[in-house]
Amino acid sequence: MKGIPMQTGVLRVLRTTAASWWRHRELRRIGQTLLAQRLERQAVLRDLGYLRQAATLPNAHVISGEGGTFIHLGWTTVSTLAPIERFPLAALAVARGTPFIDIRPVRDVIAFATLPRVARDGSGDPDPCGPGRPVSLTTYIDMVEAPGARIANDPRPRQST
């Protein structure tokens, strides 16, 4: 689904989410409808930019755990303390094909914490060693599966047996 133009359903979800923000609701309540609409439009355009990045950046991915849900977009990270089920932007990114790493089933937190980070630019270190060294997204997925993470929209090439 990557590279497909934004559909009406995506825009509808983003508009509904922006309109539901407490600040926008309060602005409407006190009669500042035009300001609320302008802020909602800005939020929708920002979120569309995030979705485009999620579809095009080589190491973009969504990760969800006990500490919340994060959309990693190279040098930008969008996050919330909520699970992915309550983060529409992340759910849309995953629905559109962005790799999703669900670490909620992982119980060995120490093993997970010592993993290296994903490289921001799509490159990977051919000899990853230690938690500070960046690795490619596919290498990272190989590593997080061992402690029990679940993967959706796996970007790794399929292995035929």
Short mmCIF file of N, CA and C in Angstrom, two decimals:
data_model
loop_
_atom_site.label_atom_id
_atom_site.label_comp_id
_atom_site.label_asym_id
_atom_site.label_seq_id
_atom_site.Cartn_x
_atom_site.Cartn_y
_atom_site.Cartn_z
N MET A 1 0.80 -1.20 0.00
CA MET A 1 0.00 0.00 0.00
C MET A 1 0.84 1.26 0.00
N LYS A 2 2.16 1.12 0.18
CA LYS A 2 3.00 2.31 0.18
C LYS A 2 2.93 2.99 -1.17
N GLY A 3 2.94 4.32 -1.14
CA GLY A 3 2.92 5.08 -2.36
C GLY A 3 1.53 5.35 -2.91
N ILE A 4 0.51 4.78 -2.31
CA ILE A 4 -0.86 5.03 -2.76
C ILE A 4 -1.28 6.40 -2.26
N PRO A 5 -1.96 7.20 -3.09
CA PRO A 5 -2.39 8.52 -2.63
C PRO A 5 -3.35 8.40 -1.44
N MET A 6 -3.41 9.46 -0.66
CA MET A 6 -4.27 9.46 0.51
C MET A 6 -5.73 9.29 0.11
N GLN A 7 -6.42 8.39 0.79
CA GLN A 7 -7.82 8.15 0.51
C GLN A 7 -8.70 9.01 1.41
N THR A 8 -9.96 9.10 1.04
CA THR A 8 -10.93 9.88 1.80
C THR A 8 -11.03 9.38 3.23
N GLY A 9 -10.99 8.07 3.43
CA GLY A 9 -11.09 7.51 4.78
C GLY A 9 -9.97 7.97 5.68
N VAL A 10 -8.75 8.09 5.13
CA VAL A 10 -7.61 8.56 5.91
C VAL A 10 -7.85 10.00 6.34
N LEU A 11 -8.29 10.83 5.41
CA LEU A 11 -8.57 12.23 5.74
C LEU A 11 -9.69 12.35 6.77
N ARG A 12 -10.69 11.50 6.64
CA ARG A 12 -11.81 11.54 7.58
C ARG A 12 -11.31 11.23 9.00
N VAL A 13 -10.47 10.22 9.13
CA VAL A 13 -9.94 9.86 10.46
C VAL A 13 -9.09 11.01 11.01
N LEU A 14 -8.22 11.58 10.19
CA LEU A 14 -7.36 12.67 10.66
C LEU A 14 -8.18 13.90 11.06
N ARG A 15 -9.21 14.23 10.27
CA ARG A 15 -10.06 15.38 10.60
C ARG A 15 -10.83 15.14 11.90
N THR A 16 -11.36 13.94 12.05
CA THR A 16 -12.11 13.62 13.27
C THR A 16 -11.21 13.67 14.49
N THR A 17 -10.01 13.15 14.35
CA THR A 17 -9.06 13.19 15.46
C THR A 17 -8.72 14.62 15.83
N ALA A 18 -8.42 15.45 14.84
CA ALA A 18 -8.08 16.85 15.11
C ALA A 18 -9.25 17.59 15.75
N ALA A 19 -10.46 17.35 15.27
CA ALA A 19 -11.64 18.04 15.81
C ALA A 19 -11.94 17.60 17.24
N SER A 20 -11.48 16.41 17.63
CA SER A 20 -11.78 15.90 18.97
C SER A 20 -10.81 16.42 20.03
N TRP A 21 -9.75 17.08 19.63
CA TRP A 21 -8.79 17.59 20.60
C TRP A 21 -9.48 18.57 21.53
N TRP A 22 -9.18 18.52 22.80
CA TRP A 22 -9.86 19.36 23.79
C TRP A 22 -9.71 20.84 23.47
N ARG A 23 -8.55 21.25 22.99
CA ARG A 23 -8.35 22.68 22.70
C ARG A 23 -9.24 23.14 21.56
N HIS A 24 -9.37 22.32 20.53
CA HIS A 24 -10.21 22.69 19.39
C HIS A 24 -11.68 22.71 19.79
N ARG A 25 -12.09 21.76 20.62
CA ARG A 25 -13.48 21.74 21.10
C ARG A 25 -13.76 22.99 21.94
N GLU A 26 -12.81 23.36 22.78
CA GLU A 26 -12.99 24.54 23.63
C GLU A 26 -13.07 25.81 22.78
N LEU A 27 -12.24 25.92 21.75
CA LEU A 27 -12.31 27.08 20.87
C LEU A 27 -13.68 27.18 20.19
N ARG A 28 -14.21 26.06 19.76
CA ARG A 28 -15.55 26.07 19.15
C ARG A 28 -16.60 26.48 20.18
N ARG A 29 -16.44 25.99 21.42
CA ARG A 29 -17.42 26.29 22.47
C ARG A 29 -17.47 27.78 22.77
N ILE A 30 -16.32 28.46 22.74
CA ILE A 30 -16.31 29.89 23.05
C ILE A 30 -16.50 30.76 21.81
N GLY A 31 -16.81 30.14 20.67
CA GLY A 31 -17.16 30.89 19.47
C GLY A 31 -16.02 31.18 18.52
N GLN A 32 -14.86 30.63 18.76
CA GLN A 32 -13.73 30.88 17.86
C GLN A 32 -13.59 29.74 16.86
N THR A 33 -14.63 29.56 16.08
CA THR A 33 -14.71 28.44 15.13
C THR A 33 -13.65 28.54 14.05
N LEU A 34 -13.40 29.75 13.54
CA LEU A 34 -12.41 29.89 12.47
C LEU A 34 -11.01 29.50 12.94
N LEU A 35 -10.66 29.89 14.16
CA LEU A 35 -9.35 29.52 14.71
C LEU A 35 -9.28 28.00 14.90
N ALA A 36 -10.33 27.41 15.41
CA ALA A 36 -10.37 25.96 15.60
C ALA A 36 -10.19 25.25 14.26
N GLN A 37 -10.89 25.72 13.23
CA GLN A 37 -10.78 25.10 11.91
C GLN A 37 -9.36 25.24 11.35
N ARG A 38 -8.76 26.42 11.54
CA ARG A 38 -7.39 26.63 11.04
C ARG A 38 -6.41 25.69 11.75
N LEU A 39 -6.53 25.57 13.06
CA LEU A 39 -5.65 24.67 13.82
C LEU A 39 -5.88 23.21 13.43
N GLU A 40 -7.12 22.84 13.20
CA GLU A 40 -7.42 21.47 12.77
C GLU A 40 -6.82 21.19 11.40
N ARG A 41 -6.91 22.15 10.49
CA ARG A 41 -6.34 21.99 9.15
C ARG A 41 -4.81 21.82 9.25
N GLN A 42 -4.17 22.62 10.11
CA GLN A 42 -2.73 22.50 10.30
C GLN A 42 -2.37 21.11 10.86
N ALA A 43 -3.15 20.63 11.80
CA ALA A 43 -2.89 19.31 12.39
C ALA A 43 -3.04 18.20 11.34
N VAL A 44 -4.06 18.31 10.50
CA VAL A 44 -4.28 17.30 9.46
C VAL A 44 -3.13 17.32 8.46
N LEU A 45 -2.70 18.50 8.04
CA LEU A 45 -1.58 18.59 7.09
C LEU A 45 -0.29 18.05 7.70
N ARG A 46 -0.05 18.34 8.98
CA ARG A 46 1.14 17.81 9.66
C ARG A 46 1.08 16.28 9.69
N ASP A 47 -0.07 15.73 10.06
CA ASP A 47 -0.22 14.28 10.15
C ASP A 47 -0.12 13.61 8.78
N LEU A 48 -0.62 14.27 7.74
CA LEU A 48 -0.45 13.74 6.38
C LEU A 48 1.04 13.66 6.02
N GLY A 49 1.80 14.67 6.45
CA GLY A 49 3.24 14.65 6.22
C GLY A 49 3.90 13.47 6.92
N TYR A 50 3.45 13.20 8.16
CA TYR A 50 3.99 12.04 8.88
C TYR A 50 3.65 10.74 8.15
N LEU A 51 2.44 10.63 7.64
CA LEU A 51 2.05 9.41 6.92
C LEU A 51 2.86 9.25 5.64
N ARG A 52 3.12 10.34 4.95
CA ARG A 52 3.95 10.27 3.73
C ARG A 52 5.36 9.82 4.07
N GLN A 53 5.91 10.36 5.16
CA GLN A 53 7.25 9.95 5.59
C GLN A 53 7.27 8.47 5.96
N ALA A 54 6.25 8.03 6.67
CA ALA A 54 6.18 6.62 7.07
C ALA A 54 6.15 5.70 5.86
N ALA A 55 5.58 6.19 4.77
CA ALA A 55 5.48 5.37 3.56
C ALA A 55 6.75 5.40 2.71
N THR A 56 7.61 6.40 2.92
CA THR A 56 8.76 6.53 2.03
C THR A 56 10.12 6.34 2.69
N LEU A 57 10.24 6.60 3.97
CA LEU A 57 11.55 6.48 4.61
C LEU A 57 11.90 5.00 4.81
N PRO A 58 13.16 4.62 4.54
CA PRO A 58 13.53 3.20 4.56
C PRO A 58 13.45 2.54 5.93
N ASN A 59 13.70 3.27 7.01
CA ASN A 59 13.68 2.66 8.34
C ASN A 59 12.50 3.13 9.18
N ALA A 60 11.50 3.73 8.55
CA ALA A 60 10.31 4.16 9.30
C ALA A 60 9.60 2.94 9.85
N HIS A 61 9.15 3.04 11.10
CA HIS A 61 8.42 1.93 11.71
C HIS A 61 7.61 2.44 12.90
N VAL A 62 6.63 1.64 13.29
CA VAL A 62 5.82 1.92 14.47
C VAL A 62 6.17 0.86 15.49
N ILE A 63 6.35 1.28 16.74
CA ILE A 63 6.64 0.33 17.81
C ILE A 63 5.70 0.63 18.98
N SER A 64 5.12 -0.41 19.55
CA SER A 64 4.17 -0.23 20.64
C SER A 64 4.53 -1.16 21.79
N GLY A 65 4.59 -0.59 22.99
CA GLY A 65 4.89 -1.37 24.18
C GLY A 65 4.14 -0.81 25.38
N GLU A 66 4.53 -1.24 26.55
CA GLU A 66 3.87 -0.79 27.78
C GLU A 66 4.03 0.71 27.99
N GLY A 67 5.08 1.31 27.45
CA GLY A 67 5.34 2.74 27.62
C GLY A 67 4.66 3.62 26.60
N GLY A 68 3.90 3.05 25.69
CA GLY A 68 3.19 3.84 24.70
C GLY A 68 3.48 3.37 23.28
N THR A 69 3.13 4.22 22.33
CA THR A 69 3.29 3.91 20.91
C THR A 69 4.13 5.01 20.27
N PHE A 70 5.08 4.60 19.44
CA PHE A 70 6.00 5.54 18.81
C PHE A 70 6.03 5.30 17.30
N ILE A 71 6.01 6.38 16.54
CA ILE A 71 6.23 6.30 15.10
C ILE A 71 7.62 6.87 14.88
N HIS A 72 8.55 6.03 14.44
CA HIS A 72 9.92 6.47 14.20
C HIS A 72 10.08 6.81 12.72
N LEU A 73 10.39 8.08 12.46
CA LEU A 73 10.53 8.58 11.10
C LEU A 73 11.90 9.23 10.93
N GLY A 74 12.94 8.43 11.01
CA GLY A 74 14.28 8.99 10.90
C GLY A 74 14.58 9.87 12.09
N TRP A 75 14.76 11.17 11.86
CA TRP A 75 15.09 12.10 12.93
C TRP A 75 13.88 12.57 13.70
N THR A 76 12.69 12.21 13.25
CA THR A 76 11.45 12.62 13.92
C THR A 76 10.78 11.42 14.56
N THR A 77 10.28 11.61 15.77
CA THR A 77 9.51 10.58 16.45
C THR A 77 8.21 11.20 16.92
N VAL A 78 7.09 10.54 16.61
CA VAL A 78 5.78 10.97 17.07
C VAL A 78 5.31 9.91 18.06
N SER A 79 4.87 10.33 19.24
CA SER A 79 4.55 9.34 20.25
C SER A 79 3.35 9.74 21.10
N THR A 80 2.84 8.74 21.81
CA THR A 80 1.80 8.93 22.81
C THR A 80 1.96 7.86 23.87
N LEU A 81 1.41 8.10 25.03
CA LEU A 81 1.46 7.09 26.09
C LEU A 81 0.41 6.00 25.87
N ALA A 82 -0.45 6.20 24.91
CA ALA A 82 -1.55 5.25 24.66
C ALA A 82 -1.08 4.08 23.80
N PRO A 83 -1.80 2.95 23.88
CA PRO A 83 -1.50 1.83 22.98
C PRO A 83 -1.90 2.20 21.55
N ILE A 84 -1.45 1.43 20.60
CA ILE A 84 -1.71 1.74 19.19
C ILE A 84 -3.21 1.81 18.90
N GLU A 85 -4.01 1.05 19.64
CA GLU A 85 -5.45 1.05 19.41
C GLU A 85 -6.08 2.42 19.70
N ARG A 86 -5.38 3.27 20.46
CA ARG A 86 -5.90 4.60 20.77
C ARG A 86 -5.02 5.71 20.17
N PHE A 87 -4.26 5.37 19.15
CA PHE A 87 -3.39 6.33 18.47
C PHE A 87 -3.69 6.23 16.97
N PRO A 88 -4.71 6.94 16.49
CA PRO A 88 -5.16 6.78 15.10
C PRO A 88 -4.06 6.99 14.06
N LEU A 89 -3.15 7.94 14.29
CA LEU A 89 -2.10 8.19 13.31
C LEU A 89 -1.22 6.96 13.13
N ALA A 90 -0.84 6.32 14.23
CA ALA A 90 -0.02 5.12 14.14
C ALA A 90 -0.79 3.97 13.50
N ALA A 91 -2.05 3.83 13.86
CA ALA A 91 -2.88 2.77 13.27
C ALA A 91 -3.02 2.97 11.77
N LEU A 92 -3.16 4.21 11.33
CA LEU A 92 -3.24 4.49 9.89
C LEU A 92 -1.92 4.15 9.20
N ALA A 93 -0.80 4.51 9.82
CA ALA A 93 0.51 4.21 9.22
C ALA A 93 0.66 2.70 9.04
N VAL A 94 0.29 1.92 10.05
CA VAL A 94 0.40 0.46 9.97
C VAL A 94 -0.57 -0.07 8.92
N ALA A 95 -1.77 0.46 8.88
CA ALA A 95 -2.76 0.01 7.88
C ALA A 95 -2.27 0.29 6.46
N ARG A 96 -1.46 1.32 6.30
CA ARG A 96 -0.94 1.67 4.97
C ARG A 96 0.37 0.97 4.65
N GLY A 97 0.86 0.08 5.55
CA GLY A 97 2.01 -0.75 5.22
C GLY A 97 3.29 -0.47 5.99
N THR A 98 3.29 0.48 6.91
CA THR A 98 4.49 0.74 7.69
C THR A 98 4.76 -0.44 8.63
N PRO A 99 6.00 -0.90 8.72
CA PRO A 99 6.31 -2.01 9.63
C PRO A 99 5.91 -1.68 11.08
N PHE A 100 5.35 -2.68 11.76
CA PHE A 100 4.88 -2.52 13.13
C PHE A 100 5.54 -3.56 14.02
N ILE A 101 6.15 -3.09 15.09
CA ILE A 101 6.80 -3.97 16.06
C ILE A 101 6.03 -3.85 17.37
N ASP A 102 5.38 -4.93 17.76
CA ASP A 102 4.60 -4.96 19.00
C ASP A 102 5.44 -5.62 20.07
N ILE A 103 5.94 -4.81 21.01
CA ILE A 103 6.80 -5.36 22.06
C ILE A 103 6.03 -5.61 23.36
N ARG A 104 4.71 -5.48 23.32
CA ARG A 104 3.92 -5.72 24.53
C ARG A 104 4.08 -7.14 25.06
N PRO A 105 4.27 -8.17 24.19
CA PRO A 105 4.46 -9.52 24.74
C PRO A 105 5.85 -9.78 25.34
N VAL A 106 6.80 -8.87 25.13
CA VAL A 106 8.17 -9.08 25.61
C VAL A 106 8.20 -8.92 27.13
N ARG A 107 8.72 -9.93 27.81
CA ARG A 107 8.80 -9.91 29.28
C ARG A 107 10.23 -9.67 29.76
N ASP A 108 11.23 -9.98 28.94
CA ASP A 108 12.62 -9.78 29.32
C ASP A 108 13.03 -8.36 28.92
N VAL A 109 12.73 -7.42 29.80
CA VAL A 109 12.97 -6.01 29.50
C VAL A 109 14.46 -5.71 29.35
N ILE A 110 15.29 -6.38 30.11
CA ILE A 110 16.74 -6.15 30.04
C ILE A 110 17.28 -6.54 28.67
N ALA A 111 16.87 -7.71 28.17
CA ALA A 111 17.32 -8.15 26.84
C ALA A 111 16.88 -7.15 25.78
N PHE A 112 15.69 -6.63 25.90
CA PHE A 112 15.19 -5.67 24.93
C PHE A 112 15.94 -4.34 25.04
N ALA A 113 16.22 -3.90 26.26
CA ALA A 113 16.88 -2.61 26.47
C ALA A 113 18.31 -2.59 25.96
N THR A 114 18.95 -3.74 25.86
CA THR A 114 20.34 -3.78 25.41
C THR A 114 20.47 -3.89 23.90
N LEU A 115 19.35 -3.92 23.20
CA LEU A 115 19.42 -4.00 21.73
C LEU A 115 19.92 -2.69 21.14
N PRO A 116 20.57 -2.75 20.00
CA PRO A 116 21.01 -1.51 19.34
C PRO A 116 19.81 -0.74 18.82
N ARG A 117 20.05 0.49 18.44
CA ARG A 117 18.96 1.30 17.88
C ARG A 117 18.91 1.14 16.37
N VAL A 118 17.78 1.54 15.79
CA VAL A 118 17.62 1.49 14.34
C VAL A 118 18.27 2.74 13.75
N ALA A 119 19.05 2.56 12.69
CA ALA A 119 19.70 3.69 12.03
C ALA A 119 18.64 4.64 11.50
N ARG A 120 18.90 5.92 11.61
CA ARG A 120 17.91 6.92 11.19
C ARG A 120 17.83 7.09 9.68
N ASP A 121 18.93 6.84 8.98
CA ASP A 121 18.99 7.16 7.56
C ASP A 121 18.80 5.96 6.64
N GLY A 122 18.48 4.82 7.18
CA GLY A 122 18.28 3.64 6.34
C GLY A 122 19.51 2.79 6.17
N SER A 123 20.65 3.30 6.63
CA SER A 123 21.87 2.51 6.53
C SER A 123 21.94 1.56 7.71
N GLY A 124 22.81 0.64 7.62
CA GLY A 124 23.01 -0.28 8.74
C GLY A 124 24.48 -0.60 8.88
N ASP A 125 24.88 -0.92 10.07
CA ASP A 125 26.26 -1.31 10.32
C ASP A 125 26.39 -2.80 10.02
N PRO A 126 27.27 -3.21 9.13
CA PRO A 126 27.37 -4.63 8.79
C PRO A 126 27.84 -5.49 9.96
N ASP A 127 28.48 -4.87 10.97
CA ASP A 127 28.95 -5.64 12.12
C ASP A 127 28.38 -5.01 13.39
N PRO A 128 27.05 -5.18 13.65
CA PRO A 128 26.47 -4.53 14.82
C PRO A 128 27.00 -5.15 16.11
N CYS A 129 27.31 -4.29 17.04
CA CYS A 129 27.86 -4.78 18.31
C CYS A 129 27.54 -3.76 19.39
N GLY A 130 26.71 -4.13 20.36
CA GLY A 130 26.40 -3.26 21.48
C GLY A 130 25.19 -2.39 21.25
N PRO A 131 24.64 -1.84 22.34
CA PRO A 131 23.41 -1.07 22.26
C PRO A 131 23.54 0.28 21.58
N GLY A 132 24.72 0.85 21.48
CA GLY A 132 24.86 2.17 20.89
C GLY A 132 25.02 2.18 19.39
N ARG A 133 25.23 1.03 18.78
CA ARG A 133 25.50 0.96 17.35
C ARG A 133 24.19 0.90 16.58
N PRO A 134 24.04 1.71 15.54
CA PRO A 134 22.80 1.64 14.75
C PRO A 134 22.80 0.44 13.81
N VAL A 135 21.62 -0.14 13.60
CA VAL A 135 21.45 -1.25 12.67
C VAL A 135 20.28 -0.94 11.75
N SER A 136 20.19 -1.68 10.67
CA SER A 136 19.06 -1.49 9.76
C SER A 136 17.79 -1.99 10.42
N LEU A 137 16.67 -1.58 9.90
CA LEU A 137 15.38 -2.01 10.45
C LEU A 137 15.22 -3.53 10.37
N THR A 138 15.65 -4.13 9.27
CA THR A 138 15.49 -5.58 9.14
C THR A 138 16.35 -6.33 10.16
N THR A 139 17.56 -5.84 10.43
CA THR A 139 18.41 -6.46 11.45
C THR A 139 17.77 -6.30 12.82
N TYR A 140 17.22 -5.12 13.08
CA TYR A 140 16.56 -4.87 14.37
C TYR A 140 15.37 -5.81 14.56
N ILE A 141 14.59 -6.01 13.52
CA ILE A 141 13.44 -6.91 13.61
C ILE A 141 13.91 -8.33 13.92
N ASP A 142 15.00 -8.76 13.28
CA ASP A 142 15.56 -10.08 13.60
C ASP A 142 15.88 -10.18 15.10
N MET A 143 16.41 -9.11 15.66
CA MET A 143 16.82 -9.11 17.06
C MET A 143 15.63 -9.06 18.02
N VAL A 144 14.58 -8.29 17.70
CA VAL A 144 13.46 -8.16 18.64
C VAL A 144 12.54 -9.37 18.62
N GLU A 145 12.60 -10.16 17.56
CA GLU A 145 11.77 -11.37 17.52
C GLU A 145 12.22 -12.39 18.56
N ALA A 146 13.52 -12.44 18.86
CA ALA A 146 14.04 -13.43 19.82
C ALA A 146 13.39 -13.30 21.20
N PRO A 147 13.26 -12.08 21.77
CA PRO A 147 12.61 -11.99 23.08
C PRO A 147 11.08 -12.07 23.01
N GLY A 148 10.49 -12.17 21.81
CA GLY A 148 9.05 -12.39 21.72
C GLY A 148 8.22 -11.28 21.09
N ALA A 149 8.83 -10.29 20.46
CA ALA A 149 8.06 -9.24 19.81
C ALA A 149 7.30 -9.79 18.60
N ARG A 150 6.14 -9.21 18.33
CA ARG A 150 5.35 -9.59 17.15
C ARG A 150 5.56 -8.53 16.07
N ILE A 151 5.62 -8.99 14.82
CA ILE A 151 5.91 -8.11 13.69
C ILE A 151 4.73 -8.14 12.71
N ALA A 152 4.32 -6.96 12.26
CA ALA A 152 3.33 -6.85 11.19
C ALA A 152 3.96 -6.02 10.08
N ASN A 153 3.57 -6.27 8.85
CA ASN A 153 4.13 -5.57 7.68
C ASN A 153 5.65 -5.73 7.63
N ASP A 154 6.08 -6.95 7.79
CA ASP A 154 7.49 -7.28 7.85
C ASP A 154 8.20 -6.89 6.55
N PRO A 155 9.23 -6.01 6.63
CA PRO A 155 9.92 -5.58 5.42
C PRO A 155 11.01 -6.54 4.95
N ARG A 156 11.28 -7.58 5.73
CA ARG A 156 12.34 -8.51 5.35
C ARG A 156 11.89 -9.36 4.16
N PRO A 157 12.84 -9.70 3.30
CA PRO A 157 12.48 -10.58 2.17
C PRO A 157 12.00 -11.93 2.70
N ARG A 158 11.00 -12.46 2.06
CA ARG A 158 10.46 -13.75 2.48
C ARG A 158 11.45 -14.86 2.15
N GLN A 159 11.57 -15.79 3.10
CA GLN A 159 12.44 -16.94 2.92
C GLN A 159 11.61 -18.13 2.44
N SER A 160 12.02 -18.75 1.35
CA SER A 160 11.31 -19.95 0.90
C SER A 160 12.02 -21.16 1.50
N THR A 161 11.23 -22.11 1.98
CA THR A 161 11.84 -23.31 2.60
C THR A 161 11.75 -24.50 1.70
#
